[in-house]
Amino acid sequence: MNAAASILDNNLSSALIVEDDADWDVSLKTQLTQFALGSQHLLNAPTSSEPLSPYGDGWDMVWLGHCAQDPPSKPLARFFIADDTTIASAGRRWGLWSPEEALTDDLPRNHTIRVVYRSAGSVCSYAYALSYTGAQKILYHLSYSHFDGPFDVGQAGLCKRGRKGEIDFSYVGVYPGLIHAAFVENDIVYDPTKPRKEREKEKGTPTAPNLVFGVRMNVFRMIEGKELVGRWRGEEEVGDMEMWFDEGKGE
């Protein structure tokens, strides 16, 4: 709520709010370029004029980091990147639930597809952006109006009501998410993709299970100009890897 209020107090057109334990891929700038194309496509941005925001005009919130996302509403409008090597393999992803089957059931099942779409909401607010009008609506619906539940559940409720046309709230999401929480217990890191009883704790650098080239595990390599290390892709947990992206397509 304080972040939303700060957007209004400082007359900001938009702001990205990120939890302090978040991690993201070293290629986030390229990922956001693709996401921006997808967001513009979903918001029907005219190709003849440049939008004020790189993500298109008219959005209230974009949810970039989450631990679950609801399936899409029908008819499905989407923008997908078909071969994104910064996506963790299916067995190495962690989340409360997944909309993948509903999003990609008519596409090749190679588990390297990232989809930008307008879902009915997400859970966990690892990272999200609010526009000025989005901050106004968040404060009204989740503060001025009576609401006493978890903040991310309140956000998801606004997304769902906006998707149904009950309120004016425009939301764009992405699956898999671009930003995730890094799982850390002091100096101990564990693998959250394994069942709780089978998790083996080991010392190491905290990393997020859904990222391949996480910044936290590569920051010193980036400073020293060394080759990046990736994990969670295919059967290989750790190793030197290459990354590439296909050009996204809208439907």
Coordinates of N, CA and C in Angstrom, one line a residue:
M1 N 0.8 -1.2 0.0 CA 0.0 0.0 0.0 C 0.9 1.3 0.0
N2 N 2.0 1.2 0.8 CA 2.9 2.4 0.8 C 3.5 2.6 -0.6
A3 N 3.8 1.6 -1.3 CA 4.4 1.7 -2.6 C 3.4 2.4 -3.6
A4 N 2.1 1.9 -3.5 CA 1.1 2.5 -4.3 C 0.9 4.0 -4.0
A5 N 0.9 4.3 -2.7 CA 0.7 5.7 -2.3 C 1.9 6.5 -2.7
S6 N 3.1 6.0 -2.7 CA 4.3 6.7 -3.2 C 4.2 7.0 -4.6
I7 N 3.6 6.2 -5.4 CA 3.4 6.4 -6.9 C 2.6 7.7 -7.1
L8 N 1.5 7.8 -6.3 CA 0.6 9.0 -6.4 C 1.3 10.2 -5.8
D9 N 2.0 10.1 -4.6 CA 2.6 11.2 -4.0 C 3.7 11.8 -4.9
N10 N 4.4 11.0 -5.6 CA 5.5 11.4 -6.5 C 5.1 11.6 -8.0
N11 N 3.8 11.5 -8.2 CA 3.3 11.7 -9.6 C 4.0 10.8 -10.6
L12 N 4.2 9.6 -10.3 CA 5.0 8.7 -11.2 C 4.0 8.0 -12.2
S13 N 4.4 7.9 -13.4 CA 3.6 7.3 -14.4 C 3.4 5.8 -14.2
S14 N 4.5 5.2 -13.6 CA 4.4 3.8 -13.2 C 5.6 3.4 -12.4
A15 N 5.6 2.3 -11.7 CA 6.7 1.8 -10.9 C 6.7 0.3 -10.8
L16 N 7.8 -0.3 -10.7 CA 8.0 -1.7 -10.5 C 8.3 -2.0 -9.0
I17 N 7.5 -2.8 -8.4 CA 7.6 -3.1 -7.0 C 8.1 -4.6 -6.9
V18 N 9.3 -4.8 -6.3 CA 10.0 -6.1 -6.3 C 10.3 -6.4 -4.8
E19 N 10.0 -7.7 -4.4 CA 10.3 -8.1 -3.0 C 11.8 -8.2 -2.9
D20 N 12.3 -8.0 -1.6 CA 13.7 -7.9 -1.4 C 14.4 -9.2 -1.5
D21 N 13.7 -10.4 -1.6 CA 14.4 -11.7 -1.7 C 14.2 -12.2 -3.1
A22 N 13.9 -11.3 -4.1 CA 13.6 -11.8 -5.4 C 14.9 -12.0 -6.2
D23 N 14.8 -12.8 -7.3 CA 15.9 -13.1 -8.2 C 15.3 -13.0 -9.6
W24 N 16.1 -12.8 -10.6 CA 15.7 -12.7 -12.0 C 16.8 -13.2 -12.9
D25 N 16.5 -13.4 -14.1 CA 17.5 -13.9 -15.1 C 18.4 -12.8 -15.5
V26 N 19.6 -13.1 -15.9 CA 20.5 -12.1 -16.3 C 20.1 -11.4 -17.6
S27 N 19.2 -12.1 -18.3 CA 18.7 -11.6 -19.6 C 17.3 -10.8 -19.4
L28 N 17.1 -10.3 -18.2 CA 15.8 -9.7 -17.9 C 15.4 -8.6 -18.9
K29 N 16.4 -7.8 -19.3 CA 16.1 -6.7 -20.3 C 15.5 -7.2 -21.6
T30 N 16.1 -8.3 -22.1 CA 15.6 -8.9 -23.3 C 14.3 -9.6 -23.1
Q31 N 14.1 -10.2 -21.9 CA 12.8 -10.8 -21.6 C 11.7 -9.7 -21.6
L32 N 12.0 -8.6 -21.0 CA 11.0 -7.5 -20.8 C 10.7 -6.9 -22.2
T33 N 11.7 -6.9 -23.1 CA 11.4 -6.4 -24.5 C 10.4 -7.3 -25.1
Q34 N 10.5 -8.6 -25.0 CA 9.5 -9.5 -25.5 C 8.2 -9.4 -24.8
F35 N 8.2 -9.2 -23.5 CA 7.0 -9.0 -22.7 C 6.3 -7.8 -23.2
A36 N 7.0 -6.7 -23.4 CA 6.4 -5.4 -23.9 C 5.7 -5.6 -25.2
L37 N 6.3 -6.4 -26.1 CA 5.6 -6.6 -27.4 C 4.3 -7.4 -27.2
G38 N 4.4 -8.3 -26.2 CA 3.2 -9.1 -25.9 C 2.1 -8.3 -25.3
S39 N 2.5 -7.4 -24.3 CA 1.6 -6.5 -23.6 C 0.9 -5.6 -24.6
Q40 N 1.7 -5.0 -25.5 CA 1.1 -4.1 -26.5 C 0.1 -4.8 -27.4
H41 N 0.5 -6.0 -27.8 CA -0.4 -6.8 -28.6 C -1.8 -7.1 -27.9
L42 N -1.7 -7.4 -26.6 CA -3.0 -7.7 -25.8 C -3.8 -6.4 -25.6
L43 N -3.1 -5.3 -25.4 CA -3.8 -4.1 -25.2 C -4.2 -3.4 -26.5
N44 N -3.9 -4.0 -27.6 CA -4.3 -3.5 -28.9 C -3.7 -2.1 -29.2
A45 N -2.4 -2.0 -28.9 CA -1.7 -0.8 -29.1 C -1.6 -0.5 -30.6
P46 N -1.9 0.7 -31.1 CA -1.9 0.9 -32.6 C -0.4 0.9 -33.0
T47 N -0.2 0.3 -34.2 CA 1.2 0.3 -34.7 C 1.6 1.6 -35.4
S48 N 0.7 2.5 -35.6 CA 1.0 3.8 -36.2 C 1.5 4.8 -35.3
S49 N 1.4 4.6 -34.0 CA 1.9 5.6 -33.0 C 2.6 4.9 -31.9
E50 N 3.5 5.6 -31.3 CA 4.3 5.0 -30.2 C 3.6 5.2 -28.9
P51 N 3.4 4.1 -28.1 CA 2.7 4.3 -26.8 C 3.6 5.0 -25.8
L52 N 2.9 5.7 -24.8 CA 3.6 6.4 -23.8 C 4.5 5.4 -22.9
S53 N 3.9 4.2 -22.7 CA 4.6 3.2 -22.0 C 5.1 2.1 -22.9
P54 N 6.3 1.6 -22.7 CA 6.8 0.5 -23.6 C 5.9 -0.8 -23.5
Y55 N 5.1 -0.9 -22.5 CA 4.2 -2.0 -22.3 C 2.8 -1.7 -22.9
G56 N 2.6 -0.6 -23.6 CA 1.4 -0.2 -24.1 C 0.7 0.7 -23.2
D57 N -0.4 1.3 -23.6 CA -1.2 2.2 -22.8 C -2.5 1.6 -22.3
G58 N -2.9 2.0 -21.1 CA -4.2 1.5 -20.6 C -4.1 0.4 -19.6
W59 N -2.9 0.0 -19.2 CA -2.8 -1.1 -18.2 C -2.8 -0.5 -16.8
D60 N -3.3 -1.3 -15.9 CA -3.2 -0.9 -14.5 C -2.1 -1.6 -13.7
M61 N -2.0 -2.9 -14.1 CA -0.9 -3.7 -13.4 C -0.4 -4.8 -14.4
V62 N 0.9 -5.0 -14.3 CA 1.5 -6.1 -15.0 C 2.2 -6.9 -13.9
W63 N 1.9 -8.2 -13.9 CA 2.4 -9.1 -12.8 C 3.5 -10.0 -13.3
L64 N 4.8 -9.6 -13.0 CA 5.9 -10.2 -13.6 C 6.5 -11.4 -12.8
G65 N 6.2 -11.4 -11.5 CA 6.7 -12.5 -10.6 C 5.6 -13.0 -9.7
H66 N 5.4 -14.3 -9.7 CA 4.3 -15.0 -9.0 C 4.7 -16.4 -8.7
C67 N 3.9 -17.1 -7.9 CA 4.1 -18.5 -7.6 C 2.9 -19.3 -8.1
A68 N 2.0 -18.7 -8.8 CA 0.9 -19.4 -9.4 C 0.1 -18.4 -10.3
Q69 N -0.5 -18.9 -11.3 CA -1.3 -18.1 -12.2 C -2.5 -18.8 -12.7
D70 N -3.7 -18.2 -12.7 CA -4.9 -18.8 -13.1 C -4.9 -19.1 -14.6
P71 N -5.7 -20.1 -15.0 CA -5.8 -20.4 -16.5 C -6.4 -19.2 -17.2
P72 N -6.2 -19.1 -18.5 CA -6.8 -18.0 -19.3 C -8.3 -18.1 -19.4
S73 N -8.9 -17.0 -19.6 CA -10.4 -17.0 -20.0 C -10.5 -17.2 -21.5
K74 N -11.7 -17.7 -21.9 CA -11.9 -17.9 -23.3 C -12.8 -16.7 -23.8
P75 N -12.5 -16.3 -25.1 CA -11.5 -16.8 -26.0 C -10.1 -16.3 -25.6
L76 N -9.1 -17.2 -25.9 CA -7.8 -16.9 -25.5 C -7.0 -16.0 -26.4
A77 N -6.6 -14.9 -25.9 CA -5.7 -14.0 -26.6 C -4.3 -14.1 -25.9
R78 N -3.3 -14.3 -26.7 CA -2.0 -14.6 -26.1 C -0.9 -14.1 -27.1
F79 N 0.3 -14.0 -26.5 CA 1.5 -13.7 -27.2 C 2.6 -14.7 -26.7
F80 N 3.2 -15.5 -27.5 CA 4.0 -16.5 -27.0 C 5.4 -16.5 -27.7
I81 N 6.4 -16.8 -26.9 CA 7.8 -17.0 -27.4 C 8.0 -18.5 -27.4
A82 N 8.2 -19.1 -28.5 CA 8.1 -20.6 -28.7 C 9.3 -21.3 -28.2
D83 N 10.5 -20.7 -28.3 CA 11.7 -21.4 -27.9 C 12.6 -20.4 -27.0
D84 N 12.3 -20.5 -25.7 CA 13.0 -19.6 -24.8 C 13.8 -20.4 -23.8
T85 N 15.1 -20.4 -24.0 CA 16.0 -21.2 -23.2 C 16.3 -20.7 -21.8
T86 N 15.6 -19.6 -21.4 CA 15.7 -19.1 -20.0 C 14.6 -19.7 -19.2
I87 N 13.8 -20.6 -19.7 CA 12.8 -21.3 -19.0 C 13.3 -22.6 -18.4
A88 N 13.1 -22.8 -17.1 CA 13.5 -24.0 -16.5 C 12.7 -25.2 -17.0
S89 N 13.3 -26.4 -17.0 CA 12.6 -27.5 -17.5 C 11.4 -27.8 -16.6
A90 N 10.4 -28.5 -17.2 CA 9.1 -28.7 -16.5 C 9.3 -29.3 -15.1
G91 N 10.2 -30.3 -15.0 CA 10.4 -31.0 -13.7 C 11.1 -30.1 -12.7
R92 N 11.7 -29.0 -13.1 CA 12.5 -28.1 -12.2 C 11.7 -26.9 -11.9
R93 N 10.5 -26.8 -12.3 CA 9.7 -25.6 -11.9 C 9.0 -25.8 -10.6
W94 N 8.7 -24.7 -9.9 CA 8.0 -24.7 -8.7 C 6.9 -23.7 -8.7
G95 N 5.7 -24.2 -8.3 CA 4.5 -23.3 -8.2 C 3.4 -24.0 -7.6
L96 N 2.4 -23.2 -7.1 CA 1.2 -23.8 -6.4 C 0.3 -24.5 -7.4
W97 N 0.2 -23.9 -8.6 CA -0.5 -24.5 -9.7 C -0.1 -23.9 -11.0
S98 N -0.4 -24.5 -12.1 CA 0.1 -24.0 -13.4 C -1.0 -24.0 -14.5
P99 N -1.0 -22.9 -15.3 CA -2.0 -22.8 -16.4 C -1.4 -23.3 -17.7
E100 N -0.3 -24.0 -17.6 CA 0.5 -24.3 -18.9 C -0.4 -25.1 -19.9
E101 N -1.1 -26.1 -19.4 CA -1.8 -27.0 -20.3 C -2.9 -26.1 -21.1
A102 N -3.6 -25.3 -20.4 CA -4.6 -24.5 -21.0 C -4.0 -23.4 -22.0
L103 N -2.8 -23.0 -21.7 CA -2.1 -21.9 -22.5 C -1.5 -22.5 -23.7
T104 N -1.0 -23.7 -23.7 CA -0.2 -24.2 -24.8 C -0.6 -25.6 -25.3
D105 N -1.9 -26.0 -25.1 CA -2.3 -27.3 -25.5 C -2.3 -27.5 -27.0
D106 N -2.3 -26.4 -27.7 CA -2.2 -26.6 -29.2 C -0.9 -26.2 -29.8
L107 N 0.1 -26.1 -28.9 CA 1.5 -25.8 -29.3 C 2.4 -27.0 -29.1
P108 N 3.6 -27.1 -29.7 CA 4.5 -28.2 -29.4 C 4.8 -28.3 -28.0
R109 N 4.8 -29.5 -27.4 CA 5.0 -29.6 -26.0 C 6.5 -29.8 -25.7
N110 N 7.2 -28.7 -25.9 CA 8.7 -28.8 -25.6 C 9.0 -28.0 -24.3
H111 N 8.0 -27.5 -23.6 CA 8.2 -26.8 -22.3 C 9.2 -25.7 -22.3
T112 N 9.4 -25.0 -23.5 CA 10.2 -23.8 -23.6 C 9.4 -22.7 -24.1
I113 N 8.1 -22.7 -23.8 CA 7.2 -21.7 -24.3 C 6.8 -20.7 -23.2
R114 N 7.1 -19.4 -23.4 CA 6.6 -18.4 -22.5 C 5.5 -17.7 -23.1
V115 N 4.4 -17.5 -22.3 CA 3.2 -16.9 -22.8 C 2.8 -15.6 -22.0
V116 N 2.5 -14.5 -22.7 CA 2.0 -13.3 -22.1 C 0.5 -13.3 -22.4
Y117 N -0.3 -13.1 -21.4 CA -1.8 -13.2 -21.6 C -2.5 -12.5 -20.4
R118 N -3.8 -12.4 -20.6 CA -4.6 -11.7 -19.5 C -5.3 -12.7 -18.8
S119 N -4.8 -13.2 -17.7 CA -5.4 -14.2 -16.9 C -6.4 -13.6 -15.9
A120 N -6.9 -14.5 -15.0 CA -7.8 -14.0 -14.0 C -7.1 -13.8 -12.7
G121 N -5.8 -13.7 -12.7 CA -5.1 -13.4 -11.5 C -3.9 -14.3 -11.2
S122 N -3.1 -13.9 -10.3 CA -2.0 -14.7 -9.8 C -1.9 -14.7 -8.3
V123 N -0.9 -15.4 -7.8 CA -0.7 -15.5 -6.3 C 0.8 -15.3 -6.1
C124 N 1.1 -14.6 -5.0 CA 2.5 -14.2 -4.6 C 2.9 -13.0 -5.4
S125 N 3.3 -12.0 -4.7 CA 3.6 -10.7 -5.4 C 5.1 -10.5 -5.4
Y126 N 5.9 -11.4 -6.0 CA 7.3 -11.3 -6.1 C 7.7 -10.0 -6.8
A127 N 7.0 -9.7 -7.9 CA 7.2 -8.5 -8.7 C 6.0 -8.1 -9.5
Y128 N 5.7 -6.8 -9.4 CA 4.5 -6.4 -10.2 C 4.7 -4.9 -10.5
A129 N 4.2 -4.4 -11.5 CA 4.3 -2.9 -11.8 C 2.9 -2.4 -11.8
L130 N 2.8 -1.1 -11.3 CA 1.5 -0.4 -11.2 C 1.6 0.9 -12.0
S131 N 0.6 1.2 -12.8 CA 0.6 2.5 -13.4 C 0.0 3.5 -12.4
Y132 N 0.0 4.7 -12.8 CA -0.6 5.7 -11.9 C -2.1 5.4 -11.6
T133 N -2.8 5.1 -12.6 CA -4.2 4.8 -12.4 C -4.4 3.5 -11.7
G134 N -3.5 2.5 -11.9 CA -3.5 1.2 -11.2 C -3.3 1.4 -9.7
A135 N -2.3 2.3 -9.3 CA -2.1 2.6 -7.9 C -3.3 3.2 -7.3
Q136 N -4.0 4.1 -8.0 CA -5.3 4.7 -7.5 C -6.3 3.6 -7.2
K137 N -6.4 2.7 -8.1 CA -7.4 1.6 -8.0 C -7.1 0.6 -6.9
I138 N -5.8 0.3 -6.7 CA -5.3 -0.6 -5.7 C -5.7 0.1 -4.3
L139 N -5.3 1.3 -4.2 CA -5.6 2.0 -2.9 C -7.1 2.1 -2.6
Y140 N -7.9 2.3 -3.6 CA -9.3 2.4 -3.4 C -9.9 1.1 -3.0
H141 N -9.6 0.1 -3.8 CA -10.3 -1.2 -3.6 C -9.7 -2.0 -2.4
L142 N -8.4 -1.9 -2.1 CA -7.8 -2.7 -1.1 C -7.5 -1.9 0.2
S143 N -7.8 -0.6 0.2 CA -7.5 0.2 1.4 C -8.7 1.0 1.8
Y144 N -9.1 1.9 0.9 CA -10.3 2.7 1.2 C -11.5 1.9 1.4
S145 N -11.8 1.0 0.5 CA -12.9 0.0 0.7 C -12.4 -1.1 1.7
H146 N -13.4 -1.7 2.3 CA -13.0 -2.7 3.3 C -12.4 -4.0 2.6
F147 N -11.2 -4.3 3.0 CA -10.5 -5.5 2.6 C -9.5 -5.9 3.7
D148 N -9.6 -7.1 4.2 CA -8.7 -7.5 5.3 C -8.0 -8.9 5.0
G149 N -7.9 -9.2 3.7 CA -7.2 -10.5 3.3 C -5.8 -10.2 2.9
P150 N -5.1 -11.3 2.5 CA -3.7 -11.1 2.0 C -3.7 -10.2 0.8
F151 N -2.6 -9.4 0.7 CA -2.5 -8.4 -0.4 C -2.6 -9.0 -1.7
D152 N -1.8 -10.1 -2.0 CA -1.8 -10.7 -3.3 C -3.1 -11.3 -3.7
V153 N -3.9 -11.8 -2.7 CA -5.2 -12.3 -2.9 C -6.1 -11.2 -3.4
G154 N -6.0 -10.0 -2.7 CA -6.7 -8.8 -3.1 C -6.4 -8.4 -4.5
Q155 N -5.1 -8.4 -4.9 CA -4.7 -8.1 -6.2 C -5.4 -9.1 -7.2
A156 N -5.3 -10.4 -6.9 CA -5.9 -11.4 -7.8 C -7.4 -11.1 -8.0
G157 N -8.0 -10.7 -6.9 CA -9.5 -10.5 -7.0 C -9.8 -9.3 -7.9
L158 N -9.0 -8.3 -7.9 CA -9.2 -7.2 -8.8 C -9.0 -7.6 -10.3
C159 N -7.9 -8.4 -10.5 CA -7.7 -9.0 -11.8 C -8.9 -9.8 -12.3
K160 N -9.4 -10.6 -11.5 CA -10.5 -11.5 -11.8 C -11.8 -10.6 -12.1
R161 N -12.1 -9.7 -11.3 CA -13.2 -8.8 -11.5 C -13.1 -8.0 -12.7
G162 N -11.8 -7.5 -13.0 CA -11.6 -6.8 -14.2 C -11.8 -7.6 -15.4
R163 N -11.3 -8.9 -15.4 CA -11.5 -9.8 -16.5 C -12.9 -10.1 -16.8
K164 N -13.8 -10.1 -15.8 CA -15.2 -10.3 -15.9 C -16.0 -9.1 -16.3
G165 N -15.3 -7.9 -16.3 CA -16.0 -6.7 -16.6 C -16.7 -6.1 -15.5
E166 N -16.5 -6.6 -14.3 CA -17.2 -6.0 -13.1 C -16.7 -4.7 -12.6
I167 N -15.4 -4.5 -12.8 CA -14.7 -3.2 -12.5 C -13.7 -2.9 -13.7
D168 N -13.3 -1.7 -13.7 CA -12.3 -1.2 -14.7 C -10.9 -1.5 -14.1
F169 N -10.4 -2.6 -14.5 CA -9.0 -2.9 -14.0 C -8.3 -3.8 -15.1
S170 N -7.3 -3.3 -15.7 CA -6.6 -3.9 -16.8 C -5.3 -4.6 -16.3
Y171 N -5.1 -5.9 -16.5 CA -4.0 -6.6 -16.0 C -3.4 -7.5 -17.1
V172 N -2.1 -7.5 -17.1 CA -1.4 -8.4 -18.1 C -0.4 -9.3 -17.2
G173 N -0.4 -10.6 -17.5 CA 0.5 -11.5 -16.8 C 1.4 -12.3 -17.7
V174 N 2.3 -13.1 -17.2 CA 3.2 -13.9 -18.0 C 3.4 -15.2 -17.3
Y175 N 3.5 -16.3 -18.1 CA 3.8 -17.6 -17.5 C 4.8 -18.3 -18.5
P176 N 5.9 -18.9 -17.9 CA 6.3 -18.8 -16.5 C 6.7 -17.3 -16.2
G177 N 6.7 -17.0 -14.9 CA 7.0 -15.7 -14.4 C 8.5 -15.3 -14.7
L178 N 8.8 -14.0 -14.8 CA 10.1 -13.6 -15.1 C 10.9 -13.3 -13.8
I179 N 10.3 -13.2 -12.7 CA 11.0 -12.9 -11.4 C 10.4 -13.9 -10.4
H180 N 11.3 -14.4 -9.5 CA 10.9 -15.4 -8.5 C 11.6 -15.1 -7.2
A181 N 11.1 -15.7 -6.2 CA 11.8 -15.6 -4.9 C 13.0 -16.6 -4.8
A182 N 14.1 -16.1 -4.2 CA 15.2 -17.0 -4.0 C 15.0 -17.7 -2.7
F183 N 15.1 -19.0 -2.7 CA 14.8 -19.8 -1.5 C 16.1 -19.9 -0.7
V184 N 16.1 -19.3 0.5 CA 17.3 -19.2 1.4 C 16.9 -19.5 2.8
E185 N 17.7 -20.3 3.5 CA 17.6 -20.4 4.9 C 19.0 -20.1 5.5
N186 N 19.2 -18.8 5.9 CA 20.5 -18.3 6.3 C 21.6 -18.6 5.2
D187 N 22.6 -19.5 5.5 CA 23.6 -19.8 4.5 C 23.3 -21.1 3.8
I188 N 22.0 -21.6 4.0 CA 21.7 -22.9 3.5 C 20.7 -22.7 2.3
V189 N 20.9 -23.5 1.2 CA 20.0 -23.4 0.1 C 19.4 -24.8 -0.1
Y190 N 18.1 -24.9 -0.4 CA 17.5 -26.2 -0.7 C 16.7 -26.2 -2.0
D191 N 16.5 -27.4 -2.4 CA 15.8 -27.6 -3.7 C 14.3 -27.7 -3.5
P192 N 13.5 -26.7 -3.7 CA 12.1 -26.7 -3.4 C 11.2 -27.5 -4.4
T193 N 11.9 -28.0 -5.5 CA 11.2 -28.8 -6.5 C 11.0 -30.2 -6.0
K194 N 11.7 -30.6 -5.0 CA 11.6 -32.0 -4.4 C 10.6 -32.0 -3.3
P195 N 10.0 -33.2 -3.1 CA 9.1 -33.3 -1.9 C 9.8 -32.9 -0.6
R196 N 9.0 -32.4 0.3 CA 9.6 -31.8 1.5 C 10.5 -32.8 2.2
K197 N 10.1 -34.1 2.3 CA 10.9 -35.1 3.1 C 12.2 -35.4 2.3
E198 N 12.3 -35.1 1.0 CA 13.5 -35.5 0.3 C 14.4 -34.4 0.0
R199 N 14.1 -33.2 0.5 CA 15.0 -32.1 0.3 C 16.3 -32.2 1.0
E200 N 17.4 -32.0 0.2 CA 18.7 -32.0 0.8 C 19.2 -30.6 0.9
K201 N 19.6 -30.2 2.1 CA 20.1 -28.8 2.3 C 21.6 -28.9 2.1
E202 N 22.1 -27.8 1.4 CA 23.5 -27.7 1.2 C 23.9 -26.3 1.1
K203 N 25.1 -26.0 1.5 CA 25.6 -24.6 1.5 C 25.8 -24.2 0.0
G204 N 25.5 -23.0 -0.3 CA 25.7 -22.5 -1.6 C 25.1 -21.1 -1.8
T205 N 25.0 -20.7 -3.1 CA 24.4 -19.4 -3.4 C 22.9 -19.5 -3.6
P206 N 22.1 -18.7 -2.9 CA 20.6 -18.8 -3.1 C 20.2 -18.6 -4.5
T207 N 19.4 -19.4 -5.0 CA 18.9 -19.3 -6.4 C 17.4 -19.6 -6.4
A208 N 16.7 -19.1 -7.4 CA 15.3 -19.4 -7.6 C 15.1 -20.6 -8.5
P209 N 14.2 -21.5 -8.1 CA 14.0 -22.7 -8.8 C 13.5 -22.6 -10.3
N210 N 12.9 -21.5 -10.6 CA 12.3 -21.3 -11.9 C 13.1 -20.5 -12.9
L211 N 14.3 -20.2 -12.4 CA 15.2 -19.4 -13.3 C 16.4 -20.3 -13.7
V212 N 16.9 -20.0 -15.0 CA 18.0 -20.8 -15.5 C 19.3 -20.0 -15.2
F213 N 19.4 -18.7 -15.6 CA 20.6 -17.9 -15.4 C 20.3 -16.9 -14.4
G214 N 20.1 -17.3 -13.2 CA 19.8 -16.3 -12.1 C 20.9 -15.4 -11.8
V215 N 20.5 -14.1 -11.5 CA 21.5 -13.1 -11.2 C 22.3 -13.4 -10.0
R216 N 21.6 -13.9 -8.9 CA 22.3 -14.2 -7.7 C 23.5 -15.2 -7.8
M217 N 23.3 -16.1 -8.7 CA 24.4 -17.1 -8.8 C 25.4 -16.7 -9.8
N218 N 25.1 -15.6 -10.6 CA 26.1 -15.2 -11.6 C 26.6 -13.8 -11.4
V219 N 26.3 -13.1 -10.3 CA 26.7 -11.7 -10.2 C 28.2 -11.5 -10.2
F220 N 28.9 -12.4 -9.5 CA 30.4 -12.2 -9.5 C 31.0 -12.6 -10.8
R221 N 30.4 -13.6 -11.5 CA 30.9 -14.0 -12.8 C 30.7 -12.8 -13.8
M222 N 29.6 -12.1 -13.6 CA 29.3 -10.9 -14.5 C 30.3 -9.8 -14.2
I223 N 30.6 -9.6 -12.9 CA 31.6 -8.6 -12.6 C 33.0 -8.9 -13.1
E224 N 33.4 -10.2 -13.0 CA 34.7 -10.6 -13.5 C 34.8 -11.0 -14.9
G225 N 33.6 -10.9 -15.7 CA 33.6 -11.2 -17.1 C 33.8 -12.6 -17.4
K226 N 33.3 -13.5 -16.5 CA 33.4 -14.9 -16.7 C 32.2 -15.5 -17.4
E227 N 32.2 -16.7 -17.9 CA 31.1 -17.3 -18.6 C 30.0 -17.6 -17.6
L228 N 28.7 -17.4 -18.0 CA 27.6 -17.5 -17.0 C 27.4 -19.0 -16.8
V229 N 26.8 -19.2 -15.6 CA 26.4 -20.6 -15.2 C 24.9 -20.7 -15.1
G230 N 24.3 -21.8 -15.7 CA 22.9 -21.9 -15.6 C 22.5 -23.2 -14.9
R231 N 21.3 -23.3 -14.5 CA 20.8 -24.5 -13.9 C 19.3 -24.7 -14.2
W232 N 18.8 -25.9 -13.8 CA 17.3 -26.2 -14.0 C 16.9 -26.3 -15.4
R233 N 17.8 -26.6 -16.4 CA 17.3 -26.8 -17.7 C 17.7 -28.2 -18.1
G234 N 16.7 -29.0 -18.5 CA 16.9 -30.4 -18.8 C 17.4 -31.2 -17.6
E235 N 18.2 -32.2 -17.8 CA 18.8 -33.0 -16.7 C 20.0 -32.3 -16.0
E236 N 20.6 -31.4 -16.7 CA 21.8 -30.7 -16.2 C 21.4 -29.7 -15.1
E237 N 21.9 -29.8 -13.9 CA 21.5 -28.9 -12.9 C 22.4 -27.7 -12.9
V238 N 23.7 -27.8 -13.2 CA 24.6 -26.7 -13.2 C 25.6 -26.9 -14.3
G239 N 25.9 -25.8 -15.0 CA 26.9 -25.9 -16.0 C 26.9 -24.7 -16.9
D240 N 27.9 -24.5 -17.8 CA 28.0 -23.4 -18.7 C 27.0 -23.7 -19.8
M241 N 26.1 -22.7 -20.1 CA 25.1 -22.8 -21.1 C 25.0 -21.6 -22.0
E242 N 24.3 -21.8 -23.1 CA 24.0 -20.7 -24.0 C 22.5 -20.3 -23.9
M243 N 22.2 -19.1 -24.2 CA 20.8 -18.7 -24.2 C 20.4 -18.1 -25.5
W244 N 19.1 -18.3 -25.9 CA 18.6 -17.7 -27.1 C 17.1 -17.5 -27.0
F245 N 16.5 -16.7 -27.8 CA 15.1 -16.4 -27.8 C 14.5 -16.5 -29.2
D246 N 13.4 -17.1 -29.4 CA 12.7 -16.9 -30.7 C 11.9 -15.6 -30.6
E247 N 11.6 -15.0 -31.8 CA 10.8 -13.8 -31.8 C 9.3 -14.2 -31.4
G248 N 8.7 -13.4 -30.5 CA 7.4 -13.7 -30.1 C 6.3 -13.5 -31.1
K249 N 5.2 -14.2 -31.0 CA 4.1 -14.1 -31.9 C 2.8 -13.9 -31.2
G250 N 1.9 -13.1 -31.7 CA 0.7 -12.8 -31.1 C -0.5 -13.5 -31.8
E251 N -1.5 -13.8 -31.0 CA -2.7 -14.4 -31.5 C -3.9 -13.8 -31.0

